Amino acid sequence: MPTKVSECPLQQDSGLLTTGLERPFVNPYLAILVGVVGAAFSSIFTKLAMAPPLVIAFYRLGFTVLMIAPIALTRGREELRSMGRRDIMLACLSGVLLALHFTAWITSLEYTSIASSTVLVTMQPLFVVLGGYLIFKEKIARTGLVGAALALTGSTIVGVGDFQIGGQAFWGDILAFAGAIFIAGYVLIGRGLRHRLSLFPYIFVVYGASTVTLFLGALLTGLSFFPYPPSTWLWFFLLALVPTIFGHTIFNWALRYVKAAVVSVSILGEPVGATILAYIIFHQVPSPLQLVGGAIIITGLAIFIRAAAEK
């Protein structure tokens, strides 16, 4: 019987957190890049779907669960059966936090500007870096911290001209900031569980718990689950396939091999990709300030990931 990964001491090799028996079949840093590109389609497909945001999030996760179920329930069946109560509860908590992130962030858009909301929700690396250090003793080189600070600065520049003050906007800003805390918790829990759980059993529980939470949220707020135009069902499906399977799922895969901060900071590249896609698809021309902020984000990410790979 093969020895479980969790039974092997962690080693750090060329910036990767590996074990004596396992090495990733793909460079995790390259995979994360693919994940950022996939995640960038999230806002595009969400904008195209003609449904309430909470319903969009429900179908996005629900379709994802249906896609991964055949693999999780066949190849991962034994692991799902043998999962301890603590791991199941933590994975469910991770799913609830993911659902709360979607709920808080999407709701914030009804009260504050898109730029303000995006800037505040992308503060999540601050909590992930701190949590990674306190929980997993993951240290970040000084150069890496400089890169992370640059990426956060670029994110702030992108939305600095659109911050709103007072009234409902303040409530929206609070919700967006709460969304940052929720996604940070989701990443940190995944960092811990992915060392001892395989990808598909883990995400099946996480996405399943998230789907149930979003379903209850939509039900309690009186939202309708149907009917919607045929094109909207296509966007639901593509939201599951592209930004979730080729976005969040890749990030969850990479958490087994790299620090939580690497995944967290890399997600800051999502708004840059979304801006490029919005220009191509919707002909939305970015402002000079957005271009400057995007360039700073990319520079900061390059510095951070290089420092993490060399650590």
CSV table of C-alpha atoms in Angstrom, one decimal:
chain,number,residue,atom,x,y,z
A,1,MET,CA,0.0,0.0,0.0
A,2,PRO,CA,1.5,3.4,-1.0
A,3,THR,CA,2.6,5.7,1.7
A,4,LYS,CA,0.4,8.8,2.1
A,5,VAL,CA,1.9,12.2,1.2
A,6,SER,CA,1.0,13.5,4.7
A,7,GLU,CA,3.3,10.9,6.3
A,8,CYS,CA,6.4,12.3,4.6
A,9,PRO,CA,8.4,15.3,5.8
A,10,LEU,CA,8.0,18.4,3.7
A,11,GLN,CA,11.1,19.5,1.8
A,12,GLN,CA,11.7,22.7,-0.1
A,13,ASP,CA,13.3,22.2,-3.5
A,14,SER,CA,13.8,25.1,-6.0
A,15,GLY,CA,11.1,27.0,-4.3
A,16,LEU,CA,8.6,24.1,-4.3
A,17,LEU,CA,7.2,22.5,-1.2
A,18,THR,CA,7.4,18.8,-2.1
A,19,THR,CA,7.7,15.4,-0.4
A,20,GLY,CA,10.2,12.7,-0.8
A,21,LEU,CA,7.8,10.6,-2.9
A,22,GLU,CA,6.0,13.2,-5.0
A,23,ARG,CA,6.9,16.0,-7.4
A,24,PRO,CA,4.4,18.0,-9.5
A,25,PHE,CA,4.0,16.8,-13.1
A,26,VAL,CA,3.7,20.5,-14.1
A,27,ASN,CA,5.6,23.5,-12.9
A,28,PRO,CA,3.2,25.0,-10.3
A,29,TYR,CA,4.2,28.5,-11.2
A,30,LEU,CA,3.2,27.9,-14.8
A,31,ALA,CA,0.0,26.3,-13.7
A,32,ILE,CA,-0.8,29.4,-11.5
A,33,LEU,CA,-0.3,31.6,-14.6
A,34,VAL,CA,-2.9,29.5,-16.4
A,35,GLY,CA,-5.2,29.8,-13.4
A,36,VAL,CA,-4.9,33.6,-13.4
A,37,VAL,CA,-5.9,33.7,-17.1
A,38,GLY,CA,-8.8,31.4,-16.4
A,39,ALA,CA,-10.0,33.4,-13.4
A,40,ALA,CA,-9.8,36.6,-15.5
A,41,PHE,CA,-12.9,35.4,-17.5
A,42,SER,CA,-15.0,35.4,-14.4
A,43,SER,CA,-16.1,39.1,-14.6
A,44,ILE,CA,-16.6,38.8,-18.3
A,45,PHE,CA,-18.9,35.8,-18.2
A,46,THR,CA,-20.7,37.2,-15.1
A,47,LYS,CA,-21.4,40.4,-17.0
A,48,LEU,CA,-22.9,38.5,-19.9
A,49,ALA,CA,-25.2,36.2,-17.8
A,50,MET,CA,-28.7,37.7,-17.4
A,51,ALA,CA,-29.3,36.6,-13.9
A,52,PRO,CA,-28.9,37.9,-10.3
A,53,PRO,CA,-25.3,37.7,-9.1
A,54,LEU,CA,-26.1,35.2,-6.3
A,55,VAL,CA,-27.9,32.9,-8.7
A,56,ILE,CA,-24.9,33.1,-11.1
A,57,ALA,CA,-22.6,32.1,-8.3
A,58,PHE,CA,-24.8,29.2,-7.3
A,59,TYR,CA,-25.0,27.8,-10.9
A,60,ARG,CA,-21.2,28.4,-11.4
A,61,LEU,CA,-20.4,26.2,-8.4
A,62,GLY,CA,-23.2,23.8,-9.0
A,63,PHE,CA,-22.2,23.0,-12.5
A,64,THR,CA,-18.6,22.7,-11.3
A,65,VAL,CA,-19.6,20.0,-8.8
A,66,LEU,CA,-21.5,18.1,-11.6
A,67,MET,CA,-18.3,18.2,-13.8
A,68,ILE,CA,-15.9,16.9,-11.1
A,69,ALA,CA,-18.4,14.4,-9.5
A,70,PRO,CA,-17.6,11.5,-11.9
A,71,ILE,CA,-13.8,11.7,-11.1
A,72,ALA,CA,-14.3,12.4,-7.4
A,73,LEU,CA,-16.8,9.6,-6.9
A,74,THR,CA,-14.8,7.0,-8.8
A,75,ARG,CA,-11.1,7.6,-8.4
A,76,GLY,CA,-11.5,9.5,-5.1
A,77,ARG,CA,-14.3,7.3,-3.7
A,78,GLU,CA,-12.1,5.5,-1.1
A,79,GLU,CA,-10.5,8.7,0.0
A,80,LEU,CA,-13.8,10.4,0.4
A,81,ARG,CA,-15.0,7.5,2.6
A,82,SER,CA,-11.9,7.6,4.7
A,83,MET,CA,-11.8,11.3,5.3
A,84,GLY,CA,-11.8,12.2,9.0
A,85,ARG,CA,-14.5,14.3,10.6
A,86,ARG,CA,-12.0,17.1,11.2
A,87,ASP,CA,-10.9,17.2,7.5
A,88,ILE,CA,-14.5,17.1,6.3
A,89,MET,CA,-15.5,20.0,8.6
A,90,LEU,CA,-12.5,22.1,7.5
A,91,ALA,CA,-13.3,21.4,3.8
A,92,CYS,CA,-16.9,22.4,4.4
A,93,LEU,CA,-15.8,25.5,6.2
A,94,SER,CA,-13.6,26.3,3.2
A,95,GLY,CA,-16.6,26.0,1.0
A,96,VAL,CA,-18.7,28.2,3.2
A,97,LEU,CA,-16.0,30.8,3.2
A,98,LEU,CA,-15.8,30.7,-0.6
A,99,ALA,CA,-19.6,31.2,-0.8
A,100,LEU,CA,-19.4,34.1,1.7
A,101,HIS,CA,-16.7,35.6,-0.4
A,102,PHE,CA,-18.9,35.5,-3.6
A,103,THR,CA,-21.9,36.8,-1.6
A,104,ALA,CA,-20.0,39.7,0.1
A,105,TRP,CA,-18.1,40.8,-3.0
A,106,ILE,CA,-21.1,40.5,-5.4
A,107,THR,CA,-23.4,42.3,-3.0
A,108,SER,CA,-20.8,45.1,-2.5
A,109,LEU,CA,-21.1,45.9,-6.1
A,110,GLU,CA,-24.7,47.1,-5.5
A,111,TYR,CA,-23.5,49.7,-3.0
A,112,THR,CA,-20.0,50.9,-4.1
A,113,SER,CA,-18.1,51.3,-7.3
A,114,ILE,CA,-16.5,48.3,-9.1
A,115,ALA,CA,-13.1,49.8,-8.7
A,116,SER,CA,-13.5,50.4,-5.0
A,117,SER,CA,-14.8,46.9,-4.4
A,118,THR,CA,-12.1,45.3,-6.5
A,119,VAL,CA,-9.3,47.2,-4.7
A,120,LEU,CA,-10.6,46.3,-1.2
A,121,VAL,CA,-11.3,42.6,-2.0
A,122,THR,CA,-7.7,42.2,-3.4
A,123,MET,CA,-6.4,43.1,0.0
A,124,GLN,CA,-6.6,39.4,0.8
A,125,PRO,CA,-2.8,38.7,0.3
A,126,LEU,CA,-2.2,40.7,3.5
A,127,PHE,CA,-4.2,38.2,5.5
A,128,VAL,CA,-2.8,35.2,3.6
A,129,VAL,CA,0.8,36.2,4.1
A,130,LEU,CA,0.2,36.9,7.8
A,131,GLY,CA,-1.8,33.6,8.3
A,132,GLY,CA,0.8,31.6,6.3
A,133,TYR,CA,3.5,32.8,8.7
A,134,LEU,CA,1.5,32.3,11.9
A,135,ILE,CA,0.0,28.9,11.0
A,136,PHE,CA,2.4,27.3,8.6
A,137,LYS,CA,5.6,29.2,9.5
A,138,GLU,CA,5.9,30.2,5.8
A,139,LYS,CA,8.4,33.0,5.5
A,140,ILE,CA,8.6,35.4,2.6
A,141,ALA,CA,11.9,36.8,1.5
A,142,ARG,CA,12.2,40.6,1.8
A,143,THR,CA,12.4,40.9,-2.0
A,144,GLY,CA,9.1,39.0,-2.2
A,145,LEU,CA,7.4,41.3,0.3
A,146,VAL,CA,8.5,44.2,-1.9
A,147,GLY,CA,6.9,42.6,-4.9
A,148,ALA,CA,3.7,41.9,-3.0
A,149,ALA,CA,3.6,45.5,-1.8
A,150,LEU,CA,4.1,46.7,-5.4
A,151,ALA,CA,1.3,44.5,-6.6
A,152,LEU,CA,-1.1,45.8,-3.9
A,153,THR,CA,0.0,49.4,-4.7
A,154,GLY,CA,-0.8,48.8,-8.4
A,155,SER,CA,-4.2,47.4,-7.4
A,156,THR,CA,-4.9,50.5,-5.4
A,157,ILE,CA,-3.9,52.8,-8.2
A,158,VAL,CA,-6.3,51.1,-10.5
A,159,GLY,CA,-9.3,52.1,-8.3
A,160,VAL,CA,-8.0,55.1,-6.5
A,161,GLY,CA,-9.9,57.6,-8.7
A,162,ASP,CA,-13.2,55.8,-8.0
A,163,PHE,CA,-13.3,55.4,-4.2
A,164,GLN,CA,-16.6,56.7,-2.8
A,165,ILE,CA,-17.2,58.1,0.6
A,166,GLY,CA,-20.1,57.7,3.1
A,167,GLY,CA,-23.6,56.3,3.0
A,168,GLN,CA,-24.3,53.1,1.1
A,169,ALA,CA,-20.8,53.2,-0.5
A,170,PHE,CA,-19.3,52.8,3.0
A,171,TRP,CA,-21.4,49.6,3.5
A,172,GLY,CA,-20.3,48.3,0.1
A,173,ASP,CA,-16.7,48.9,1.0
A,174,ILE,CA,-17.1,47.0,4.3
A,175,LEU,CA,-18.6,44.0,2.4
A,176,ALA,CA,-15.8,44.0,-0.2
A,177,PHE,CA,-13.2,44.0,2.6
A,178,ALA,CA,-15.1,41.2,4.3
A,179,GLY,CA,-14.9,39.3,1.0
A,180,ALA,CA,-11.1,39.7,1.2
A,181,ILE,CA,-11.1,38.1,4.7
A,182,PHE,CA,-13.3,35.2,3.5
A,183,ILE,CA,-11.2,34.3,0.5
A,184,ALA,CA,-8.0,34.5,2.6
A,185,GLY,CA,-9.5,31.9,5.0
A,186,TYR,CA,-10.5,29.7,2.0
A,187,VAL,CA,-6.9,29.8,0.7
A,188,LEU,CA,-5.3,29.1,4.1
A,189,ILE,CA,-7.6,26.2,4.8
A,190,GLY,CA,-6.8,24.7,1.4
A,191,ARG,CA,-3.1,25.2,2.1
A,192,GLY,CA,-3.4,23.0,5.1
A,193,LEU,CA,-5.7,20.3,3.8
A,194,ARG,CA,-4.1,19.8,0.4
A,195,HIS,CA,-1.0,18.3,2.0
A,196,ARG,CA,-3.0,15.3,3.0
A,197,LEU,CA,-6.0,15.3,0.6
A,198,SER,CA,-6.0,14.6,-3.1
A,199,LEU,CA,-7.3,17.3,-5.3
A,200,PHE,CA,-10.7,16.0,-6.5
A,201,PRO,CA,-12.0,14.6,-3.1
A,202,TYR,CA,-11.0,17.9,-1.6
A,203,ILE,CA,-12.6,20.3,-4.1
A,204,PHE,CA,-15.7,18.0,-4.3
A,205,VAL,CA,-16.4,18.7,-0.7
A,206,VAL,CA,-15.4,22.3,-0.8
A,207,TYR,CA,-17.4,23.2,-3.9
A,208,GLY,CA,-20.3,21.1,-2.7
A,209,ALA,CA,-20.5,23.0,0.6
A,210,SER,CA,-20.2,26.2,-1.3
A,211,THR,CA,-23.0,25.3,-3.6
A,212,VAL,CA,-25.3,24.4,-0.7
A,213,THR,CA,-24.5,27.7,1.0
A,214,LEU,CA,-25.2,29.7,-2.1
A,215,PHE,CA,-28.5,27.8,-2.7
A,216,LEU,CA,-29.7,28.6,0.8
A,217,GLY,CA,-28.6,32.3,0.4
A,218,ALA,CA,-30.5,32.6,-2.9
A,219,LEU,CA,-33.5,30.8,-1.4
A,220,LEU,CA,-33.6,33.0,1.7
A,221,THR,CA,-33.4,36.2,-0.4
A,222,GLY,CA,-36.3,35.1,-2.6
A,223,LEU,CA,-34.3,34.9,-5.9
A,224,SER,CA,-35.6,32.8,-8.8
A,225,PHE,CA,-33.5,29.9,-10.0
A,226,PHE,CA,-35.3,29.8,-13.4
A,227,PRO,CA,-36.3,30.6,-16.2
A,228,TYR,CA,-33.3,32.3,-17.9
A,229,PRO,CA,-32.4,32.7,-21.5
A,230,PRO,CA,-30.5,29.9,-23.2
A,231,SER,CA,-27.4,32.1,-23.6
A,232,THR,CA,-27.3,32.6,-19.8
A,233,TRP,CA,-27.2,28.9,-19.2
A,234,LEU,CA,-24.2,28.8,-21.5
A,235,TRP,CA,-22.5,31.5,-19.4
A,236,PHE,CA,-23.3,29.5,-16.3
A,237,PHE,CA,-21.6,26.5,-17.8
A,238,LEU,CA,-18.6,28.5,-19.0
A,239,LEU,CA,-18.2,30.1,-15.6
A,240,ALA,CA,-17.9,26.6,-14.1
A,241,LEU,CA,-15.5,25.4,-16.8
A,242,VAL,CA,-13.1,28.3,-17.3
A,243,PRO,CA,-12.7,30.5,-14.1
A,244,THR,CA,-13.6,27.7,-11.7
A,245,ILE,CA,-12.1,24.5,-13.2
A,246,PHE,CA,-9.2,26.2,-14.9
A,247,GLY,CA,-9.0,29.0,-12.3
A,248,HIS,CA,-9.9,28.1,-8.7
A,249,THR,CA,-9.2,24.4,-9.2
A,250,ILE,CA,-5.7,25.0,-10.5
A,251,PHE,CA,-5.0,27.3,-7.5
A,252,ASN,CA,-6.2,24.5,-5.2
A,253,TRP,CA,-3.9,22.0,-7.0
A,254,ALA,CA,-0.9,24.4,-6.7
A,255,LEU,CA,-1.5,24.8,-2.9
A,256,ARG,CA,0.0,21.4,-2.4
A,257,TYR,CA,3.3,22.6,-3.9
A,258,VAL,CA,3.7,26.3,-3.2
A,259,LYS,CA,3.1,28.7,-0.3
A,260,ALA,CA,-0.4,30.1,0.2
A,261,ALA,CA,1.0,33.6,-0.3
A,262,VAL,CA,2.2,32.7,-3.8
A,263,VAL,CA,-1.4,31.7,-4.9
A,264,SER,CA,-2.9,34.6,-3.1
A,265,VAL,CA,-0.6,37.3,-4.5
A,266,SER,CA,-0.8,35.8,-8.0
A,267,ILE,CA,-4.6,36.3,-8.0
A,268,LEU,CA,-3.9,40.0,-8.1
A,269,GLY,CA,-3.2,39.4,-11.8
A,270,GLU,CA,-6.8,38.6,-12.4
A,271,PRO,CA,-8.0,42.3,-12.8
A,272,VAL,CA,-5.2,42.9,-15.3
A,273,GLY,CA,-6.4,39.9,-17.4
A,274,ALA,CA,-10.0,41.0,-17.0
A,275,THR,CA,-9.1,44.5,-18.2
A,276,ILE,CA,-7.4,43.1,-21.4
A,277,LEU,CA,-10.4,40.8,-22.1
A,278,ALA,CA,-12.9,43.7,-21.5
A,279,TYR,CA,-11.0,45.7,-24.1
A,280,ILE,CA,-11.0,42.9,-26.6
A,281,ILE,CA,-14.6,41.8,-26.0
A,282,PHE,CA,-16.5,45.0,-24.9
A,283,HIS,CA,-14.1,47.6,-26.4
A,284,GLN,CA,-13.7,49.1,-22.9
A,285,VAL,CA,-10.6,51.3,-23.2
A,286,PRO,CA,-8.6,51.4,-19.9
A,287,SER,CA,-7.7,54.8,-18.5
A,288,PRO,CA,-4.0,55.8,-18.2
A,289,LEU,CA,-4.2,55.3,-14.5
A,290,GLN,CA,-5.5,51.7,-15.0
A,291,LEU,CA,-2.6,51.1,-17.4
A,292,VAL,CA,0.0,52.4,-14.9
A,293,GLY,CA,-1.6,50.3,-12.1
A,294,GLY,CA,-1.7,47.2,-14.3
A,295,ALA,CA,2.0,47.6,-15.2
A,296,ILE,CA,2.9,47.9,-11.5
A,297,ILE,CA,0.8,44.9,-10.6
A,298,ILE,CA,2.6,42.8,-13.2
A,299,THR,CA,6.0,44.0,-12.1
A,300,GLY,CA,5.2,43.3,-8.5
A,301,LEU,CA,3.9,39.8,-9.3
A,302,ALA,CA,7.1,39.0,-11.3
A,303,ILE,CA,9.3,40.1,-8.4
A,304,PHE,CA,7.2,38.2,-5.8
A,305,ILE,CA,6.9,34.9,-7.7
A,306,ARG,CA,10.6,34.9,-8.6
A,307,ALA,CA,11.6,35.5,-5.0
A,308,ALA,CA,9.2,32.8,-3.9
A,309,ALA,CA,10.7,30.3,-6.4
A,310,GLU,CA,14.3,31.1,-5.3
A,311,LYS,CA,13.5,30.9,-1.5
